[in-house]
Amino acid sequence: MPSLSSTVRDLIDDRPAEGIFRVHSRLFTDPALFDLEMKLIFARTWNFLGFEADLSKAHDFVTTSIGRTPVLVTRSKDGEVGAFLNRCPHRGATVCQQEMGSARAFVCPYHAWTFDSAGQLIGMKEKSAGAYPSNFDAMAHGLTPLARVGIYRGLIFGSLSEDVASLEDHLGPMKFFIDLAMDQGSHGMEPIPGRSVYSFRGNWKLQLDNGLDGYHLTTAHASFLEVMMRRRTGQGNTSANSLDFAKNMDARQSAFAFPNGHCALVNELPEDARRPFIDMEEVRSRIPEERARWVDLNYNTLIFPNLQLIQNTALALRIIRPLSPDLTEMHYFCLGAIGEDDDRRAMRLRAFEDFYNAAGLATPDDSAVYEMCQRGLAGGDGQWLQGYMRGVKSLEPGDSERARAFGVRADQSATGSIRSGFETQLHAAYRQWAAMMGDARMEAA
Amino acid sequence: MERVQATAIVRDILEQEAIFLEEKRWDDWLSLYTPDCLYWVPAWRRDGTLCSDPRRELSLIYYASRGGLEDRVIRIRSGQSPAGEQLARTTHLVSNVRLEDAEQSGGMLKARASFATHFYAPKDRKPSICFGNLRVKIVQADAQWRIKEKIVQLQNDYIETFLDVYCL
Ligand code: FES
Ligand SMILES: [Fe+2]
């Protein structure tokens, strides 16, 4: 048990030589740790901000956030993608209230300071009558730009800190998975219109864990499996065309812990379980076979700290947005190929809605168990959690044969079947968590 | 058919649905729908408008047959859904029922209504609400009025933890 004098790093019990990996429950409950996460993790690394496809024209914008910091992402009149704090330098009001739209100028509703789509101040009401100090003009009055903005394959990332590696270096092997997703469309991919936003009363890392947890499928989603079983007889909403997980429990599963906190769980399903919304013939005609063959792979990934790219029953992307130690907001996107036909798009949508929607048949069960975890973790000194050791005996340092087949470099790999329900991929995330939270002193519980 | 009488038929079936859901009489609830019914809850676009094309845009729920509603009942009854472990107690209010057009030939009635559903699961210690409006098409099938189409516009689409048909 961490003592009064210990550091935050001591909350991860990571002893590779003994095969022990435990995470302390305080990671999920402690408000002081939450504040440190915002400062030491979210404010110091690349965060996903949005899709270039949502900013197709000059003056298009979306709003998002990094941790709790509100962010405005725009395409300026010169076509440049920029990201700024969505915070008026005058008194701090959010200058843009909408999630998405198009605007040549953002007029702050409070005192009408006005900014263009490149974040520059273009109007200050009654400036000359303002009797401002003589050095006022020397101050920057525009929206504060993010320290770094980068785009990889249409995904826009930003960092509040200057001191980060290049986006490509940060993503590392995750580029493989982003490429697989983006390669589905000959003109790239887009988030399909329609909000899927919900909250759950639990810590954000409950979603981090669960997004790469295959172990819970046959329990938390037993009711979904029952529905799928009945659909085999032609009853129920068969047109959802969802993946019949129960048929594929013996498919090969690989668990990868990558550098920089990223991780992936990859399932190699048989041919007949591949998703029908991908036009594999078209893909094969466009990109080299050694990449095309993995485009319909089944994967659950985490791009540290809070982006999950998943191809399971549909191709989806989720942003985990921490609001407080025990409240989290989820932004979920179903990805579709730009310009794909109605049939393929409808297939993606029906499968996404069936399983992933907060009004679907699976995600509500995930959210419900997170809330049970949050209730269970409450109180006292907490305890060490044992949910990170499935797969330890299968671990290989570095790349497995499967990692080499996919062409990704891993810090550690495990190979088994879906039944293995690996958890060792999550070591990457918690090691990165410990590295970034580092030597911050920990208050007594 | 008189307008007053037609409105009463629509109101009756919507109130009947509300009560079946409140009393968790799932089979009775299912029987209010035709097998080929449309049950659709469109999502909102991020620009604040409502999605209109279910083939190209996301829906919160989209079923082109009663099969999807049956799935819901199977899941609730399975006893294996953590979200339904303590099924919410619900109160379904429907009002402002208005006939949409008077074209009632062929025995189809089109109407709109407003709804508010309050729901509460004791474990959450907190009541929730879903509210909005709905459009229905009601037809006569097997000597009974049934719902052929129900399109729900959910006004509060920031979903707390989950959404299910008994929250609407
Ligand atoms: S807060 Fe924006 S103009 Fe005053
Ligand atoms: Fe799940």
PDB file of C-alpha atoms and ligand atoms in Angstrom, chain A residues 210 213 216 221 355 362 366, ligand 2:
ATOM      1  CA  ASN A 210     -12.900  -1.298 -21.316  1.00  0.00           C
ATOM      2  CA  ASP A 213     -11.191  -5.438 -22.912  1.00  0.00           C
ATOM      3  CA  HIS A 216     -16.159  -8.836 -20.536  1.00  0.00           C
ATOM      4  CA  HIS A 221     -22.820  -8.358 -23.210  1.00  0.00           C
ATOM      5  CA  PHE A 355     -23.876  -2.134 -30.711  1.00  0.00           C
ATOM      6  CA  ALA A 362     -24.146  -3.050 -25.833  1.00  0.00           C
ATOM      7  CA  ASP A 366     -20.521  -0.993 -20.535  1.00  0.00           C
TER       8      ASP A 366
HETATM    9 FE    FE C   2     -18.292  -3.625 -23.975  1.00  0.00          FE
END
